[in-house]
Structure formats: C-alpha cells, structure tokens
Short mmCIF file of C-alpha atoms in Angstrom, two decimals:
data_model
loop_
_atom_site.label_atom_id
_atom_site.label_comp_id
_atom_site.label_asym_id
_atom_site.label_seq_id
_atom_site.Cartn_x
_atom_site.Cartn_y
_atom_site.Cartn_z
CA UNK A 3 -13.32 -3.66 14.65
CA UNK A 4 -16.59 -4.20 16.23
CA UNK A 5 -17.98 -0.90 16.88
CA UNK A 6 -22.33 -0.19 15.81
CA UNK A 7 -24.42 -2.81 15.31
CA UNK A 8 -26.41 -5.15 17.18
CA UNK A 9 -24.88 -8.02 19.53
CA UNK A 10 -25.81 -10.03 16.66
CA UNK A 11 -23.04 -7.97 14.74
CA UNK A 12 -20.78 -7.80 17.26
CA UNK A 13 -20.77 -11.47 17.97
CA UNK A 14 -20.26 -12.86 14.31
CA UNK A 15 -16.94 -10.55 14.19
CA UNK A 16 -15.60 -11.48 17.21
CA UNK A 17 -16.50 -15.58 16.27
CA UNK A 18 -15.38 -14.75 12.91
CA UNK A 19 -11.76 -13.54 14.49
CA UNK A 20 -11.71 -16.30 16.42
CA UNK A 21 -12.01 -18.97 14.18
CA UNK A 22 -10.02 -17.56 11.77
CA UNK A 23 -7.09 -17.15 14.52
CA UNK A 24 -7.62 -20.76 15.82
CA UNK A 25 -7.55 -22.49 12.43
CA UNK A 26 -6.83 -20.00 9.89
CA UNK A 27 -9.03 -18.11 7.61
CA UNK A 28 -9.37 -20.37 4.37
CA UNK A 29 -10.00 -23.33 6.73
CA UNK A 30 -13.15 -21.51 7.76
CA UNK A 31 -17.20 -21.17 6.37
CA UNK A 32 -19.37 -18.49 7.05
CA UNK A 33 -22.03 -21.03 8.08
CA UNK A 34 -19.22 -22.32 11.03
CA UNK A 35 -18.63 -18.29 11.82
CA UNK A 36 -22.84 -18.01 11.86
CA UNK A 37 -23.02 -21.18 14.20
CA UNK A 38 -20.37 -19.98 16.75
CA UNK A 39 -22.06 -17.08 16.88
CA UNK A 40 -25.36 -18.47 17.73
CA UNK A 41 -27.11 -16.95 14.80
CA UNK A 42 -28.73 -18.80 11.22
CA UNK A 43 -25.74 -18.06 8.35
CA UNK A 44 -28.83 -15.68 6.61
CA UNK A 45 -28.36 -13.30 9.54
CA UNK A 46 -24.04 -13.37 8.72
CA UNK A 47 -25.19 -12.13 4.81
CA UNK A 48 -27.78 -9.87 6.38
CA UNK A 49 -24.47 -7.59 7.96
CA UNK A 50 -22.01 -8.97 5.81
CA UNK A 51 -21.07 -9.61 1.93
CA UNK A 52 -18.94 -12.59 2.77
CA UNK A 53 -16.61 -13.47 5.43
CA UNK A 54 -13.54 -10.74 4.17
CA UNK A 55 -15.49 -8.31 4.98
CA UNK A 56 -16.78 -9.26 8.31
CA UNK A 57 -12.76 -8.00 9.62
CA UNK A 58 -13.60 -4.85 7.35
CA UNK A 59 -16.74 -3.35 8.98
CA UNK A 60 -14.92 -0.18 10.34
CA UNK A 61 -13.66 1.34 6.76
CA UNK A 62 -16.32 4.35 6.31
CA UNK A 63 -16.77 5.15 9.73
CA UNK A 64 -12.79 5.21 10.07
CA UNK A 65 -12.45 7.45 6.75
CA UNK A 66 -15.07 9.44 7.63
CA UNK A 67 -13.35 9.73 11.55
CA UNK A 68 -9.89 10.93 9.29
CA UNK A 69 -11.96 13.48 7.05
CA UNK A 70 -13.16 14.98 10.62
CA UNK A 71 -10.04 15.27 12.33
CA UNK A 72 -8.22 16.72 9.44
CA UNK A 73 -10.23 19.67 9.04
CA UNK A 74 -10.67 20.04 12.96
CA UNK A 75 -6.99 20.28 13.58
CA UNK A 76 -5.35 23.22 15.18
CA UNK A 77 -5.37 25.37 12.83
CA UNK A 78 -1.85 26.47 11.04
CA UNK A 79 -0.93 23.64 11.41
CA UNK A 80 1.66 21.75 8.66
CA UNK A 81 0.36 18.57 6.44
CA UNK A 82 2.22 16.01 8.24
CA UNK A 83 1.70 17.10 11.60
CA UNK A 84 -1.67 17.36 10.76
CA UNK A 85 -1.75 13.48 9.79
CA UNK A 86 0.00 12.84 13.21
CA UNK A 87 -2.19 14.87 14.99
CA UNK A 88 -5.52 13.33 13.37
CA UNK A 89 -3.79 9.70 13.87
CA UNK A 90 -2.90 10.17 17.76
CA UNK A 91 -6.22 11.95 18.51
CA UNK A 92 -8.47 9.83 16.27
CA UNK A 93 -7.07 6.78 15.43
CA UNK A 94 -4.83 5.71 18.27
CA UNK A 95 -7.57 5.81 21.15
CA UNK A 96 -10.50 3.74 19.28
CA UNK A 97 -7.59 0.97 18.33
CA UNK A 98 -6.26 1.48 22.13
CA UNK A 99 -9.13 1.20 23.76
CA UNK A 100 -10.22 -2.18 21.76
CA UNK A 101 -6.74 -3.94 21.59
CA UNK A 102 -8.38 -7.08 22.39
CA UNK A 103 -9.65 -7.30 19.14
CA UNK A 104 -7.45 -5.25 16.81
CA UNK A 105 -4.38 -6.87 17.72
CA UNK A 106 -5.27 -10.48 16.76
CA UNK A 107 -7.25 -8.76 13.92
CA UNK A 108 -3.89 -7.81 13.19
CA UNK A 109 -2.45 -11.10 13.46
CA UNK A 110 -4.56 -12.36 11.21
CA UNK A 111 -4.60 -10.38 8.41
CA UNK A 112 -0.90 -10.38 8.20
CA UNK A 113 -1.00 -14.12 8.08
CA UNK A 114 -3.65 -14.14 5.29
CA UNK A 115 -2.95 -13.22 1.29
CA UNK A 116 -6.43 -12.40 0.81
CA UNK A 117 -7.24 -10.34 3.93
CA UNK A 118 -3.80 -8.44 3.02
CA UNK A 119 -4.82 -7.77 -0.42
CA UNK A 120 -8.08 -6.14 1.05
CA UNK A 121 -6.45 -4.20 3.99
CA UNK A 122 -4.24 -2.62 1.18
CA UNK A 123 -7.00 -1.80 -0.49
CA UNK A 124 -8.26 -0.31 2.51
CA UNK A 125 -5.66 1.75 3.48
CA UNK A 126 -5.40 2.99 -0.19
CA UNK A 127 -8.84 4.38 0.47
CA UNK A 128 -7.92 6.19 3.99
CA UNK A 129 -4.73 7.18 2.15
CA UNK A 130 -6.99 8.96 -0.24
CA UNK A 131 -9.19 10.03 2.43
CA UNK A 132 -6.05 11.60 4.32
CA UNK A 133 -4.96 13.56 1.02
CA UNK A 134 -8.43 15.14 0.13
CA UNK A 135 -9.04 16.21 3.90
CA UNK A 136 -5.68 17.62 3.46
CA UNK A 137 -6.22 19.90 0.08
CA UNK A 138 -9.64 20.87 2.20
CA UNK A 139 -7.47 22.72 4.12
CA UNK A 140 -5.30 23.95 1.74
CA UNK A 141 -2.76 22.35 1.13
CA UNK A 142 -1.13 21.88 -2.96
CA UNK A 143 -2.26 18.28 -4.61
CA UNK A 144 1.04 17.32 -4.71
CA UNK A 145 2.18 17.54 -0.71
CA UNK A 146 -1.41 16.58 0.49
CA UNK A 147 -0.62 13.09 -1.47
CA UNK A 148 2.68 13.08 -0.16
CA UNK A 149 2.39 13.93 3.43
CA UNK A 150 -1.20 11.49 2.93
CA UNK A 151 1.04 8.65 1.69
CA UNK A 152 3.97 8.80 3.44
CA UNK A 153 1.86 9.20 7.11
CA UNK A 154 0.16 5.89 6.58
CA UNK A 155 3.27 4.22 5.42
CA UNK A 156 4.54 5.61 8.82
CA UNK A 157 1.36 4.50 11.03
CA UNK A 158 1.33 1.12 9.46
CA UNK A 159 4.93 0.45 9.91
CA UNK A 160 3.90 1.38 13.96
CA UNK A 161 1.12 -0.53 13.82
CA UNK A 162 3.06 -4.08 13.07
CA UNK A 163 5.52 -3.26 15.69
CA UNK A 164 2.53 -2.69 17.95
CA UNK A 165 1.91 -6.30 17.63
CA UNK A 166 5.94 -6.88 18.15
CA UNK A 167 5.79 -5.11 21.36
CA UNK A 168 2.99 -5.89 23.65
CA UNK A 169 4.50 -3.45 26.80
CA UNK A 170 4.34 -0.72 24.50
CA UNK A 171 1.38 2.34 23.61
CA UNK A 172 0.64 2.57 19.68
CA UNK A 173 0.39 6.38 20.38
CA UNK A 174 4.23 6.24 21.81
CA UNK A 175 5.22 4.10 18.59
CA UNK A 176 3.61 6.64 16.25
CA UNK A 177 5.04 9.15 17.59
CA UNK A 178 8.34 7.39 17.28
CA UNK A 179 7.51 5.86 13.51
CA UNK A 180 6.85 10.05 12.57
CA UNK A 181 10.17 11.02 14.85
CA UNK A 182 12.33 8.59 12.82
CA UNK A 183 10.96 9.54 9.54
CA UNK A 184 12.56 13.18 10.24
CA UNK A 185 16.10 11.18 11.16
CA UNK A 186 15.77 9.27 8.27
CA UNK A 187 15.24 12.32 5.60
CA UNK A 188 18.28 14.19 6.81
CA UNK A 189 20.71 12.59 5.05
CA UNK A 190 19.13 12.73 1.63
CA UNK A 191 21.03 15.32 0.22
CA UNK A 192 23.95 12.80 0.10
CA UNK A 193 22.90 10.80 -3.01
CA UNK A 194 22.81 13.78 -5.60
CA UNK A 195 26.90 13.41 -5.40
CA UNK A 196 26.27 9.51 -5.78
CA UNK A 197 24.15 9.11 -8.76
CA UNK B 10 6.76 -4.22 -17.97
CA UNK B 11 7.40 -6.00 -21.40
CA UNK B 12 11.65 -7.13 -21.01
CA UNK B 13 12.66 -10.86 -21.33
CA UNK B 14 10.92 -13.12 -23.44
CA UNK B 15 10.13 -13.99 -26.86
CA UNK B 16 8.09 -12.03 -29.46
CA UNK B 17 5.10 -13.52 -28.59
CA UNK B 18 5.34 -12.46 -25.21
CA UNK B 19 5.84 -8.94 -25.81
CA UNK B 20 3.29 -9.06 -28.77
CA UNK B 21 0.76 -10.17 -26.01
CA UNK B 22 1.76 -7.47 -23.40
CA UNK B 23 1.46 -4.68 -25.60
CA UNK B 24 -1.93 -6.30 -27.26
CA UNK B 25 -3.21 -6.82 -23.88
CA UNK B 26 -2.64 -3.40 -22.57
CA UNK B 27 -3.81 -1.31 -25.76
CA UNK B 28 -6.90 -3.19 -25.59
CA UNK B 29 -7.29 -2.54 -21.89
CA UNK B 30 -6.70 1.37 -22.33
CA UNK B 31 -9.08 1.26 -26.24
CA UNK B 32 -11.98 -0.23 -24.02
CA UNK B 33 -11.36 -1.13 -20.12
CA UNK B 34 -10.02 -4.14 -18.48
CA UNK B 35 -13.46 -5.53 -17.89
CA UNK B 36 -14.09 -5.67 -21.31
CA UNK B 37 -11.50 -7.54 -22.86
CA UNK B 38 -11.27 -11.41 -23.04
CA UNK B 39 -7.92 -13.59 -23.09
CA UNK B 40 -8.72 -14.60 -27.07
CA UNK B 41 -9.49 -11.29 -28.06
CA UNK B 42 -5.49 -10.38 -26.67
CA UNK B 43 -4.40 -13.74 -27.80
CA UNK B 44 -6.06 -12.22 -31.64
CA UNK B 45 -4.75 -9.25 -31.58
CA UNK B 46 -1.15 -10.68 -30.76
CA UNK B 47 -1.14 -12.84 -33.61
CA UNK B 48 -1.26 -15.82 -31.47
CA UNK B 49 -3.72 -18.64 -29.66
CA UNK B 50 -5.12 -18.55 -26.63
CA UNK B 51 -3.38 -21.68 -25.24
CA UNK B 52 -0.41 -19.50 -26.45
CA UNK B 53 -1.63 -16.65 -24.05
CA UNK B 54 -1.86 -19.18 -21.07
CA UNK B 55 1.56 -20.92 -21.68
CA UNK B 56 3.00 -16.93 -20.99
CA UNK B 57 0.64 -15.69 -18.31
CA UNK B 58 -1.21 -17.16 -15.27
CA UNK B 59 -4.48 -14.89 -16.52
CA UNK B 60 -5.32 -11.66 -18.16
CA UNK B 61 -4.48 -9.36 -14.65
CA UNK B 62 -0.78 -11.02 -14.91
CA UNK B 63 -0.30 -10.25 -18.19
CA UNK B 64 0.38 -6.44 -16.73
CA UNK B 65 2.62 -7.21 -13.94
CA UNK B 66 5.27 -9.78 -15.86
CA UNK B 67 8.24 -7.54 -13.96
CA UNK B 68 7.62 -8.38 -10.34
CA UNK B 69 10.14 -11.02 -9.81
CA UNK B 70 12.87 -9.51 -11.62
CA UNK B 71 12.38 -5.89 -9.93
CA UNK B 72 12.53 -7.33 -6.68
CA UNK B 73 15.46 -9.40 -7.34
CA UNK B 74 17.03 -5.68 -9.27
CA UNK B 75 15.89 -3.72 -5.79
CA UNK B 76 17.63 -6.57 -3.58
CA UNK B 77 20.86 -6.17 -5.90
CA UNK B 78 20.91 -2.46 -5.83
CA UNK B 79 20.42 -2.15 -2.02
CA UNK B 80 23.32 -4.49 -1.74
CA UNK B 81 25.31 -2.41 -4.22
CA UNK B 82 24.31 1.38 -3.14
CA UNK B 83 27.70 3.15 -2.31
CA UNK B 84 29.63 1.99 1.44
CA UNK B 85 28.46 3.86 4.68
CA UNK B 86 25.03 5.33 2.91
CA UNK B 87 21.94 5.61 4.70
CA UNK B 88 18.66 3.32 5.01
CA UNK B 89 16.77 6.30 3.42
CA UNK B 90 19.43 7.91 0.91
CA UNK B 91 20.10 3.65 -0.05
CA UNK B 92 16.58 3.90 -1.22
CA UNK B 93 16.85 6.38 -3.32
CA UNK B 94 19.79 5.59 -4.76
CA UNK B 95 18.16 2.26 -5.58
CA UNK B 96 15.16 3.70 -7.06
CA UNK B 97 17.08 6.32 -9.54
CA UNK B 98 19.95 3.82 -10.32
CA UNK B 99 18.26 0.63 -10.81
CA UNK B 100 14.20 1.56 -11.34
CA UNK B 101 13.96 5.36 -12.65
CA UNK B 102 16.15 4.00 -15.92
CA UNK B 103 14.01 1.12 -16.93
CA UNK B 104 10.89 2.94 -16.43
CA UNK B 105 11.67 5.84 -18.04
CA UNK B 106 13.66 3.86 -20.87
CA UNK B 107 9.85 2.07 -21.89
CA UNK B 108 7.60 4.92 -20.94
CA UNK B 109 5.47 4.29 -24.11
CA UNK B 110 4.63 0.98 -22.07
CA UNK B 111 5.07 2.01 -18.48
CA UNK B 112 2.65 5.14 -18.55
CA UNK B 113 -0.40 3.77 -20.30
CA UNK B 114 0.39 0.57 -17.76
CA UNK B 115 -0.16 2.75 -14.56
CA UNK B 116 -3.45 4.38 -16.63
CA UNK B 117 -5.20 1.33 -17.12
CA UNK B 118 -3.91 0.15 -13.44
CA UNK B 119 -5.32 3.56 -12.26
CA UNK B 120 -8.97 3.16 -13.47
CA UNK B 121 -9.22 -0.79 -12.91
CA UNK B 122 -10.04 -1.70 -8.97
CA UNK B 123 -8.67 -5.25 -9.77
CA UNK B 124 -5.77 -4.00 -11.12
CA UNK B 125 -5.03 -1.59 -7.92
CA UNK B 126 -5.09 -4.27 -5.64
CA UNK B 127 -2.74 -6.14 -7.83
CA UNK B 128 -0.54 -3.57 -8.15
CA UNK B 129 -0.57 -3.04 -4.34
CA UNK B 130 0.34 -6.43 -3.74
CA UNK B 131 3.17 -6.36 -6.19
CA UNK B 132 4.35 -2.59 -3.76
CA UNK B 133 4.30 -4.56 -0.67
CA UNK B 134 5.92 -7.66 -2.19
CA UNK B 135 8.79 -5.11 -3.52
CA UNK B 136 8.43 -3.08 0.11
CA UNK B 137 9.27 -6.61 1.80
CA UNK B 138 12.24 -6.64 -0.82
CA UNK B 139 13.70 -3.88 -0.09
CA UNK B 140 13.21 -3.77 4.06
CA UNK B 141 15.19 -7.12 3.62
CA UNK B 142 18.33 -6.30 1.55
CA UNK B 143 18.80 -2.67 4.26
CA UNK B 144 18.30 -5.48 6.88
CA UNK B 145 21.10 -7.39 5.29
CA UNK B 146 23.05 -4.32 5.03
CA UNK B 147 22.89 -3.69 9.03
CA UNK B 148 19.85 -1.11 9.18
CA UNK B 149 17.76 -2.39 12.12
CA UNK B 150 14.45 -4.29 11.67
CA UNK B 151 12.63 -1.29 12.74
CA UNK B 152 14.72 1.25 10.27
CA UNK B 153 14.44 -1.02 7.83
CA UNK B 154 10.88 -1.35 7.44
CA UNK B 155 10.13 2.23 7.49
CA UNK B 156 12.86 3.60 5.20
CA UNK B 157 11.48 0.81 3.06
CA UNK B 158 7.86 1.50 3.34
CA UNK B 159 8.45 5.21 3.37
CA UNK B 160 10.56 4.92 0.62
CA UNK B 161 7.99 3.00 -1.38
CA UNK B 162 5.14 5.49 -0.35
CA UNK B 163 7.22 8.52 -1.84
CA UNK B 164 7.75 6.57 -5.40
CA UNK B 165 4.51 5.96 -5.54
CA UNK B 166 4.01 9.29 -4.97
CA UNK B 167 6.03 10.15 -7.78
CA UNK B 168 5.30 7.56 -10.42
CA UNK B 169 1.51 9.15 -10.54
CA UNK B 170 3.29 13.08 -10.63
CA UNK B 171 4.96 11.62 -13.34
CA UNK B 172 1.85 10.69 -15.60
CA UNK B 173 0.43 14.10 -15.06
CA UNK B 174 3.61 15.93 -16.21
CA UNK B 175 5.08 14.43 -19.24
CA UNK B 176 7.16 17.21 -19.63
CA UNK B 177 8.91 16.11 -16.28
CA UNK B 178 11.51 12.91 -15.51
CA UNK B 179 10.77 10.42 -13.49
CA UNK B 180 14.16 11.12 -11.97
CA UNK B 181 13.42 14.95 -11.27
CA UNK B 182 9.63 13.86 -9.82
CA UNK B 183 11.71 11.21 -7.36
CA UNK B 184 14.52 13.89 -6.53
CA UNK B 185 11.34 15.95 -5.60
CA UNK B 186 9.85 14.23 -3.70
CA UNK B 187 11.93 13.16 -1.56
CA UNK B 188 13.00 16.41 -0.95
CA UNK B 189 9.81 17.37 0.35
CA UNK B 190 9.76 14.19 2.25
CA UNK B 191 11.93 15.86 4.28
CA UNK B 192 10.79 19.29 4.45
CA UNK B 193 7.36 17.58 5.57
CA UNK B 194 9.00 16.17 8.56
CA UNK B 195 11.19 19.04 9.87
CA UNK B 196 7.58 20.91 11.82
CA UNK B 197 6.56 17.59 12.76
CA UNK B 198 7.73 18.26 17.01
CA UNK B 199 4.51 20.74 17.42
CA UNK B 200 2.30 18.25 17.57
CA UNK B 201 3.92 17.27 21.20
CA UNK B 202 2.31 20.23 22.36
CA UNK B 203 -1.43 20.11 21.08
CA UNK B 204 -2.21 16.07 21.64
#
C-alpha cells in the first residue's frame, strides 16, 4: 500500500492498481504504468524491480510493524491473543484507514496467479515474522509457529470477507474470524472415537 | 509424492529429488535427472512440465483424495473435526507410508525459495479443495473457509514438527496440534478488554 516515498512513488502504485484493475495485470507494461503516472519508465525501475512488486512495497515495513507490536503487547498476555492484539492494533488501522487502495489491491491479487503466488510468499514471511516475535517473548518453538500460523490463516480468511462485505469494519471481522476459530476447536475431541 | 505411473516416472522422481538434496535445486539440470534415471531428457519432459513439477506430481490426486474424504468423514461431524478426520484418514497414511520420499521432499522444498512458493500454491489449491467439499457438506461459506484454511495452517504446522522428530508420527504431531489449536483459542476473549 502506498505509504513513504515520494509522489513519484505514490503515483506509479496507485496507476499501477489502476491499470491492472481496469484491464488486468498481464495485459499491462511497466512503461504504460510509468506513462499514467506521468513519470519516464527509468524512474518505475528506480522504486521498483518490476511491476509485482510495485503492489508489494509495504512487506518490511509491515513485518517490521508485527515484530513491534508483538513484543509491545500487554504483557502476560497468551500467543494468540497476542497475534490478535498486534493485528487489531497494528494491522487493522493502517489497512482501515487506506481502504481505498487495499481493497481493490485486494481484488486484484486474488484475480491474478502470479500476484497470489507472491502474496503467499509474503504472508509466509509475516507468518515467520509473527512466530519469532512470539519466541521473543517466550513462548516454546512449537506454539509460537502454531499460534503464528494459524492467526494469519485467521486474518486472511477476514480479510477476503472484508472485500465480501463492504458495510462491515476488518477489525469487527477479525475479531469474529479469531471468535469462530475458538467455536470451531471445541468439538475436536470427537474424532479420536472416529479414526 | 512418487504413486501412479510407470518406472520411469518414479525412477525420475526419486533421481530428481536425491540430486536436489546431494547438491541444491539450483544446481541440477533436467539431463543430469533424466541421467541419473536411466532415461532421456525428452523422456523427462513427456512426465513433467519442468524440473520444479517433478516434486509436486501428487497435487491433483490429493485434492481429488481431500474432496472424497470430506464427503466421506462420519454423518453430523464438524467443519473442524471433518478436517481432521480427513487429514489422518486419507493424508497422514500416505505420507507416512513413503516417508523415505516425503521427508527429504519437504527438506529440499524447505531450503529452495522456488520451491516454497510452489509448494504454497499447491496449500492453497488443496485449502480451496477442502473449503469446497465442507461447503458441499452444508458448513457455511464463511465456516468453510476458515476450518479449511485453519485446518491447513495447523498441518502445516505439523508436517515441519514432523521432520524435526523422527521419532514421532505424523499422526501423533497432527493429534497435537490440533489440540493446542484449541487450547490457543480458549484465552483469546481478553483481548476485548486491552484494544
């Protein structure tokens, strides 16, 4: 999401979203992105390796936002609440306050085998981002992976039905994702009769 | 996972992946597997698309053996439970039945970038899978897709335990943690109070 950087920057993502919404993103060149933007396509490869990456700026600042708000959470706090809390007070507000651009960000990536491929990849990187934060504080190798894991499989199942339902708050729907995931769990204990 | 096929075909699986773990992914080439299997290289490419496919032959039939299990997990089970009865009746079995394969496979996946983004493809195409057949079995859209992604996240979670206890089953590292999936939800309502 566009966030530092120059107008220059900030203008090539949101031309590069644009374009890629409008006629999908193997239809479209950097030099087209560089042109809508009103800049030369040498200033697109001067902030950007190629034109996955220009949806892709916010991945260190984002895992380095996680990192933070693990350790700063209340303290005593359990692993998974701790990934809530660090989603709803990190997370949530920067995507909230920019849904203009992260929802049709969104959009596209969903649509797009190759800009899926790379958001997988980048949530695999928060993921692991999540679990180290985690074991900073304590907690074994084995839960901070779980609790890492399972917390973004929970915030990115809330994030799709954030695009589904445009009346709704993502911090209400992660905080319903994480509710659920309790309701679902309870009835584990059923299968060791079944298998 | 080497299954169906002829000879050849599982002579270039296992070729390809003992290669792969004797000197990294990067460093093999198509003829050298297509050598060491005993066969050509037009051979190799009659069997596999290219030499990152060679490692994930089993996509289409898993997903097709998760669909069928979801559909066949016990009458009046949960979205959550139905997942892991899938997983230790259909999955845990074959994977633990070829772990001379399936481990050094999720090494050499492990340490090759291009291989992890494969791989999470291939969990996503299997998450989709599965979120379909609990659909089909009445779960919701929304329950669906995060007992399936959840459910996904926590195998994950225990496929890598299982590499760094060889001692352990696959089954027993599932069982686990799934258990703990639960027990990592139950403090989850604090965070209400400090966001």
């Amino acid at each position: 999401m566009p966030r530092d950087g120059g107008p220059a920057r900030l203008r090539l993502q949101q031309a590069a979203l644009d374009l890629y919404a409008e006629r999908g993103f193997d239809q479209v060149t950097t030099a087209e992105i560089a042109a809508r933007a009103g800049v030369t396509e040498r200033t697109f490869y001067r902030h950007f390796a190629d034109k996955r990456e220009v949806l892709f700026d916010g991945e260190k600042p984002l895992r380095d936002a996680l990192a933070a708000g693990v350790a700063d959470a209340p303290e005593g706090l359990a692993p998974l609440p701790t990934v809530l809390w660090t989603l709803r007070t990190v997370v949530v507000p920067v995507l909230e306050g920019n849904r203009a651009f992260s929802e049709p960000r969104h959009r596209v990536i969903a649509a797009t085998p190759a800009l899926r491929e790379r958001d997988q990849a980048k949530q695999a990187v928060l993921t692991e981002a999540l679990a180290t934060a985690l074991r900073d504080r304590g907690a074994s190798e084995s839960t901070a992976s779980l609790a890492a894991n399972v917390g973004m499989a929970a915030f990115g199942h809330a994030t799709i039905a954030w695009l589904d339902h445009p009346d709704r708050s993502l911090d209400e729907l992660i905080r319903e994702a994480f509710e659920d995931l309790h309701t679902l769990t309870v009835p584990l204990a059923a299968v060791d009769d079944l298998v």
